[in-house]
C-alpha positions as semicolon CSV with decimal commas, in nm:
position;residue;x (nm);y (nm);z (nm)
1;X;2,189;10,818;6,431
2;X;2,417;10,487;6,454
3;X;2,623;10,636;6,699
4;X;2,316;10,662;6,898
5;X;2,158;10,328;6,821
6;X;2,490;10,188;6,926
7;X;2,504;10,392;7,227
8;X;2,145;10,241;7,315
9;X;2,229;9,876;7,205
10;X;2,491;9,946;7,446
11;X;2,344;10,041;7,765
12;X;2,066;9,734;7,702
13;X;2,346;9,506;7,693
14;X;2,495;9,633;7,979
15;X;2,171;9,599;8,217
16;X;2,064;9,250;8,047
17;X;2,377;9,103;8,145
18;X;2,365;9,263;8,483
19;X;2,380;8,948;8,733
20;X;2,236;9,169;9,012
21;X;1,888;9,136;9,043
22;X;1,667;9,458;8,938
23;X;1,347;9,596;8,897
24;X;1,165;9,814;8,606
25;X;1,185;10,109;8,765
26;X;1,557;10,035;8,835
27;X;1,593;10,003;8,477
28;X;1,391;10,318;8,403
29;X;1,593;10,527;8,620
30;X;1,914;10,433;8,482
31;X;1,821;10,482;8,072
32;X;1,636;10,795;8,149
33;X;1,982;10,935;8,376
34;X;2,157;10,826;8,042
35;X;1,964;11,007;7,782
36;X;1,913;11,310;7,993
37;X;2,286;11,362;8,084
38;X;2,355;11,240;7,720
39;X;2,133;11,499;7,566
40;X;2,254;11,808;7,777
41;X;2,610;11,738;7,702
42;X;2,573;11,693;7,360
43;X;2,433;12,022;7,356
44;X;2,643;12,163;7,567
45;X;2,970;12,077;7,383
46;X;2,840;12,125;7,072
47;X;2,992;12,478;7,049
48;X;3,290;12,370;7,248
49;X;3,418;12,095;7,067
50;X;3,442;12,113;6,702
51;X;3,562;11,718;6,654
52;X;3,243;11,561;6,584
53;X;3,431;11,165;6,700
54;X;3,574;11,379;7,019
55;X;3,194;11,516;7,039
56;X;3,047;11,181;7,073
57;X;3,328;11,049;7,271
58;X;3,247;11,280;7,543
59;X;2,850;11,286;7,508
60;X;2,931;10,890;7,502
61;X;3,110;10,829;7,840
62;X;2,896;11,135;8,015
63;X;2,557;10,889;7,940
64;X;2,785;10,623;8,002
65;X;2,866;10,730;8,319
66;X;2,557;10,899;8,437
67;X;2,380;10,614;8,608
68;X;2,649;10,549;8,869
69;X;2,689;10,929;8,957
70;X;2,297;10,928;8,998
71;X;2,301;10,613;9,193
72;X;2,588;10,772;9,419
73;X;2,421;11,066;9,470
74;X;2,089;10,900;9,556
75;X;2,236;10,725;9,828
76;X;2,433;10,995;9,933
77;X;2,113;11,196;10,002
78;X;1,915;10,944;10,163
79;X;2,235;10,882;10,398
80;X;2,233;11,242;10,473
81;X;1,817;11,241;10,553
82;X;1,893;10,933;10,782
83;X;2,111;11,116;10,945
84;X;1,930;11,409;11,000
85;X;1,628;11,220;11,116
86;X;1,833;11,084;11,375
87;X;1,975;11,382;11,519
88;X;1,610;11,508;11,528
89;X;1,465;11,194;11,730
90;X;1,756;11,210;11,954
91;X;1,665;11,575;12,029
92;X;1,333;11,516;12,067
93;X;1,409;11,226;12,315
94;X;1,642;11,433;12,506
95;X;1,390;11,713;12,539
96;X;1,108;11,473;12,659
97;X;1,321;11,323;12,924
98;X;1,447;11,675;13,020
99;X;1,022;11,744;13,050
100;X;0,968;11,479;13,291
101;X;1,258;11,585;13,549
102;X;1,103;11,881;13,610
């Protein structure tokens, strides 16, 4: 339980003294990424790792470090739609002007 209030005191800290501006749903995304990786990996080493410090150690920087991966992958994926968009409108431009040669 206090490692987990900590953990929480923590992460507000962290996105209060953020100097980038952000929305609620910015901050929403990143707590919930937190608790959810958090809360697998806890489970998940739970049979793994019988240290309960090394335990929370790893569930700690795992939450800790879940809103960057998430925020990397996000962009990675909407990179990767752009880019597919655009090699779709170019093919569709290149069959239209194709179309009118004829």
């Amino acid at each position: 339980m206090i490692a987990s209030a900590l953990g929480s005191a923590a992460m507000v800290a962290r996105l209060l003294l953020s100097t980038e501006p952000v929305s609620w749903g910015w901050v929403a995304r990143r707590i919930f990424a937190a608790a959810i990786t958090a809360a697998f990996v806890g489970w998940a080493v739970s049979e793994h790792i019988q240290s309960i410090p090394l335990r929370f150690a790893a569930t700690g920087a795992a939450g800790y470090a879940a809103p960057e991966v998430l925020d990397y992958l996000l962009k990675y994926i909407h990179a990767r739609g752009q880019k597919e968009v655009a090699a779709v409108k170019k093919g569709a431009a290149n069959a239209k002007r194709k179309a009118k040669r004829r």
